[in-house]
Coordinates of N, CA and C in Angstrom, one line a residue:
M22 N 0.8 -1.2 0.1 CA 0.1 -0.1 0.0 C 0.9 1.3 0.0
A23 N 0.4 2.2 -0.7 CA 1.2 3.5 -0.8 C 1.2 4.2 0.4
K24 N 2.2 5.0 0.8 CA 2.2 5.9 1.9 C 1.3 7.0 1.6
V25 N 0.6 7.5 2.7 CA -0.4 8.5 2.8 C 0.4 9.7 3.6
Y26 N 0.3 10.8 3.1 CA 0.8 11.9 3.5 C -0.2 12.9 4.1
N27 N -0.2 13.1 5.4 CA -1.6 14.0 5.9 C -1.0 15.4 6.2
I28 N -1.4 16.3 5.3 CA -0.9 17.7 5.6 C -2.1 18.6 5.9
M29 N -3.1 18.0 6.3 CA -4.3 18.7 6.7 C -3.9 19.8 7.8
D30 N -3.1 19.6 8.7 CA -2.7 20.7 9.8 C -1.9 21.5 9.2
R31 N -1.2 21.4 8.1 CA -0.3 22.4 7.6 C -1.0 23.4 6.5
L32 N -2.1 23.1 6.1 CA -2.6 23.9 5.2 C -3.7 24.8 5.8
T33 N -3.1 25.8 6.3 CA -4.0 26.8 7.0 C -4.4 27.8 6.0
N34 N -5.4 28.7 6.2 CA -5.7 29.7 5.3 C -5.8 31.2 6.3
D35 N -5.0 31.2 7.1 CA -4.7 32.3 8.0 C -4.2 33.6 7.0
K36 N -5.0 34.5 7.5 CA -4.6 35.7 6.8 C -3.9 36.9 7.6
P37 N -2.9 37.2 7.5 CA -2.2 38.3 8.2 C -3.0 39.5 8.2
V38 N -2.9 40.5 9.3 CA -3.5 41.6 9.4 C -2.3 42.7 9.5
I39 N -2.3 43.8 9.0 CA -1.7 45.1 9.0 C -2.5 46.1 9.9
K40 N -1.9 46.6 10.9 CA -2.4 47.6 11.8 C -1.9 48.7 11.5
I41 N -2.6 49.9 11.0 CA -2.3 51.1 10.5 C -2.0 52.1 11.8
D42 N -3.3 51.9 12.6 CA -3.2 52.7 13.8 C -4.4 52.0 14.6
N43 N -4.6 52.6 15.8 CA -5.6 52.0 16.8 C -6.9 51.6 16.2
E44 N -7.3 52.4 15.2 CA -8.7 52.3 14.5 C -8.7 51.6 13.3
H45 N -7.7 51.4 12.7 CA -7.5 50.7 11.2 C -6.6 49.7 11.2
E46 N -7.2 48.5 10.9 CA -6.5 47.3 10.6 C -7.0 46.6 9.3
Y47 N -6.1 46.0 8.5 CA -6.7 45.5 7.3 C -6.1 44.1 7.0
T48 N -6.9 43.1 6.6 CA -6.4 41.9 6.3 C -5.8 41.8 5.0
V49 N -4.7 41.2 4.9 CA -3.8 41.0 3.9 C -4.2 39.9 2.9
N50 N -4.6 40.0 1.7 CA -5.0 39.0 0.8 C -3.6 38.4 0.4
N51 N -3.3 37.3 1.0 CA -2.0 36.6 0.7 C -2.1 35.3 -0.1
S52 N -3.3 35.1 -0.8 CA -3.4 34.0 -1.7 C -2.5 33.9 -2.7
K53 N -2.1 32.8 -3.3 CA -1.2 32.6 -4.3 C -1.5 33.5 -5.6
N54 N -2.6 33.4 -5.9 CA -3.2 34.2 -7.1 C -3.0 35.8 -6.9
Q55 N -3.0 36.3 -5.8 CA -2.9 37.7 -5.5 C -1.4 38.1 -5.5
A56 N -0.7 37.0 -4.9 CA 0.8 37.2 -4.8 C 1.4 37.4 -6.3
I57 N 0.8 36.5 -7.2 CA 1.2 36.5 -8.5 C 0.7 37.9 -9.2
F58 N -0.4 38.2 -9.0 CA -0.8 39.4 -9.5 C 0.0 40.8 -8.9
I59 N 0.4 40.8 -7.6 CA 1.3 41.9 -7.0 C 2.8 41.8 -7.7
K60 N 3.2 40.6 -8.0 CA 4.6 40.4 -8.7 C 4.5 41.0 -10.0
Q61 N 3.4 40.9 -10.7 CA 3.1 41.4 -12.1 C 3.1 42.9 -12.0
L62 N 2.4 43.5 -11.0 CA 2.4 44.9 -10.7 C 3.8 45.4 -10.5
S63 N 4.7 44.7 -9.7 CA 6.0 45.0 -9.3 C 6.8 45.1 -10.6
D64 N 6.6 44.4 -11.6 CA 7.4 44.3 -12.6 C 6.9 45.0 -13.8
D65 N 5.8 45.6 -13.7 CA 5.1 46.4 -14.7 C 5.9 47.7 -15.1
E66 N 6.6 47.7 -16.1 CA 7.4 48.9 -16.4 C 6.8 50.1 -17.0
K67 N 5.3 49.8 -17.4 CA 4.5 50.9 -17.7 C 4.1 51.9 -16.6
L68 N 4.2 51.4 -15.5 CA 3.7 52.0 -14.2 C 4.8 52.7 -13.4
D69 N 4.6 54.0 -13.1 CA 5.7 54.6 -12.2 C 5.7 54.0 -11.0
D70 N 6.6 54.2 -9.9 CA 6.8 53.6 -8.7 C 5.5 54.0 -7.9
F71 N 5.0 55.3 -8.0 CA 3.8 55.8 -7.1 C 2.5 55.0 -7.5
E72 N 2.5 54.7 -8.6 CA 1.3 54.0 -9.3 C 1.4 52.5 -8.8
K73 N 2.5 51.8 -8.7 CA 2.8 50.5 -8.3 C 2.5 50.4 -6.8
I74 N 2.9 51.4 -6.0 CA 2.6 51.4 -4.7 C 1.2 51.5 -4.4
D75 N 0.4 52.4 -5.1 CA -1.0 52.5 -4.8 C -1.8 51.0 -5.3
K76 N -1.3 50.5 -6.4 CA -2.0 49.2 -7.0 C -1.6 48.1 -6.1
I77 N -0.4 48.2 -5.6 CA -0.1 46.9 -4.5 C -0.9 47.1 -3.3
I78 N -1.0 48.3 -2.8 CA -1.8 48.5 -1.5 C -3.4 48.2 -1.7
E79 N -3.8 48.5 -2.9 CA -5.2 48.3 -3.2 C -5.5 46.6 -3.4
A80 N -4.4 46.2 -4.0 CA -4.6 44.7 -4.3 C -4.4 43.8 -3.2
S81 N -3.7 44.2 -2.3 CA -3.4 43.4 -0.9 C -4.4 43.7 0.2
L82 N -4.5 45.0 0.3 CA -5.6 45.5 1.4 C -7.0 45.9 1.2
G83 N -7.1 46.5 -0.1 CA -8.5 46.5 -0.7 C -8.4 48.2 -0.7
K84 N -9.5 48.7 -1.6 CA -9.7 50.0 -1.9 C -9.9 51.0 -0.6
E85 N -10.5 50.5 0.5 CA -10.8 51.2 1.6 C -9.4 51.5 2.4
A86 N -8.7 50.6 2.4 CA -7.4 50.8 3.0 C -6.4 51.7 2.1
L87 N -6.5 51.6 0.6 CA -5.8 52.6 -0.1 C -6.3 53.9 0.3
D88 N -7.7 54.1 0.2 CA -8.1 55.5 0.5 C -7.7 56.1 1.6
Y89 N -7.8 55.2 2.8 CA -7.5 55.7 4.1 C -5.9 56.0 4.3
I90 N -5.2 55.2 3.7 CA -3.6 55.5 3.7 C -3.3 56.6 3.0
N91 N -4.0 56.8 1.9 CA -3.7 58.3 1.1 C -4.1 59.4 1.8
S92 N -5.1 59.3 2.6 CA -5.9 60.4 3.2 C -4.7 60.8 4.4
L93 N -3.9 59.9 4.8 CA -2.9 60.2 5.8 C -1.8 61.1 5.4
K94 N -1.6 61.2 4.1 CA -0.5 61.9 3.4 C 0.8 61.7 4.1
L95 N 1.0 60.3 4.1 CA 2.4 59.8 4.7 C 3.7 60.2 3.8
S96 N 4.7 60.3 4.3 CA 6.0 60.4 3.7 C 6.2 59.1 2.8
V97 N 7.2 59.3 1.8 CA 7.5 58.1 1.0 C 8.0 57.0 1.8
K98 N 8.9 57.4 2.8 CA 9.5 56.5 3.7 C 8.5 55.6 4.5
A99 N 7.4 56.2 5.1 CA 6.4 55.6 5.8 C 5.6 54.7 4.8
T100 N 5.4 55.2 3.6 CA 4.5 54.5 2.8 C 5.4 53.3 2.3
N101 N 6.7 53.5 2.1 CA 7.4 52.2 1.8 C 7.5 51.2 3.1
T102 N 7.4 51.6 4.2 CA 7.2 50.7 5.4 C 5.9 49.9 5.3
I103 N 4.7 50.6 4.7 CA 3.6 49.6 4.4 C 3.8 48.8 3.6
I104 N 4.4 49.1 2.2 CA 4.7 48.2 1.2 C 5.6 47.1 1.7
N105 N 6.7 47.3 2.5 CA 7.5 46.2 3.2 C 6.7 45.4 4.0
T106 N 5.8 45.8 4.8 CA 5.0 45.1 5.6 C 4.2 44.1 4.8
I107 N 3.3 44.8 3.6 CA 2.6 43.8 2.8 C 3.6 42.8 2.3
M108 N 4.7 43.1 1.8 CA 5.6 42.0 1.4 C 6.0 40.9 2.4
A109 N 6.3 41.5 3.6 CA 6.6 40.4 4.6 C 5.4 39.6 4.9
A110 N 4.0 40.2 4.7 CA 2.8 39.3 5.1 C 2.7 38.3 3.9
L111 N 3.1 38.8 2.7 CA 2.8 37.8 1.5 C 3.7 36.7 1.7
N112 N 5.0 36.9 2.2 CA 6.1 35.8 2.2 C 6.2 35.3 3.6
E113 N 5.2 35.8 4.4 CA 5.3 35.1 5.9 C 6.7 35.2 6.5
V114 N 7.2 36.2 6.3 CA 8.5 36.4 7.2 C 8.3 37.7 7.8
E115 N 9.2 37.9 8.8 CA 9.2 39.1 9.6 C 9.5 40.3 8.8
L116 N 8.9 41.4 9.3 CA 9.2 42.8 8.6 C 10.7 43.2 8.6
E117 N 11.3 42.7 9.5 CA 12.9 43.1 9.6 C 13.6 42.5 8.5
E118 N 13.3 41.3 8.3 CA 13.8 40.6 7.1 C 13.8 41.3 5.8
I119 N 12.6 41.7 5.6 CA 12.1 42.5 4.3 C 12.8 43.8 4.3
E120 N 13.0 44.5 5.4 CA 13.7 45.7 5.4 C 15.0 45.5 5.1
Q121 N 15.9 44.5 5.6 CA 17.2 44.2 5.4 C 17.5 44.0 3.9
E122 N 16.5 43.4 3.3 CA 16.6 43.0 1.7 C 16.6 44.3 1.0
A123 N 15.6 45.3 1.5 CA 15.5 46.5 0.8 C 16.6 47.4 1.0
V124 N 17.4 47.4 2.3 CA 18.4 48.2 2.4 C 19.7 47.5 1.3
K125 N 19.7 46.2 1.2 CA 20.9 45.5 0.4 C 20.6 46.1 -1.1
Q126 N 19.3 46.0 -1.5 CA 19.0 46.4 -2.8 C 19.3 47.9 -3.0
A127 N 18.9 48.9 -2.0 CA 19.4 50.1 -2.3 C 20.8 50.4 -2.3
K128 N 21.6 49.6 -1.5 CA 23.1 49.9 -1.6 C 23.6 49.6 -2.9
G129 N 23.0 48.3 -3.6 CA 23.4 47.9 -4.9 C 23.2 48.9 -5.9
F130 N 22.0 49.4 -5.7 CA 21.5 50.5 -6.7 C 22.5 51.8 -6.7
R131 N 22.8 52.1 -5.6 CA 23.7 53.2 -5.4 C 25.0 53.1 -6.0
K132 N 25.5 51.8 -6.0 CA 27.0 51.4 -6.6 C 26.9 51.5 -8.0
R133 N 25.9 51.4 -8.7 CA 25.8 51.4 -10.2 C 26.2 52.7 -10.8

């Protein structure tokens, strides 16, 4: 008889939550299909960086979250923190890991 692999307990559908402030938290759509879509957005050379940011926020957190975040008139640095948090949630890693990777990429970009 063939071996049976029981992975039921490993297949969770937990959705990470990003808390913007005490009154606003948003569930991250971390499905595989959404991650593929967000990757396509990131690679789309027709979009400028700010369009990409808005589209990634809307795709992962929803239109309501995008509208609220834009209403805060955050700095680029603060907005990048939100993007990094989304990427951490999609990849199920700690935010610090994504931030370290972003620093490495920025240093590599400056050397060119």
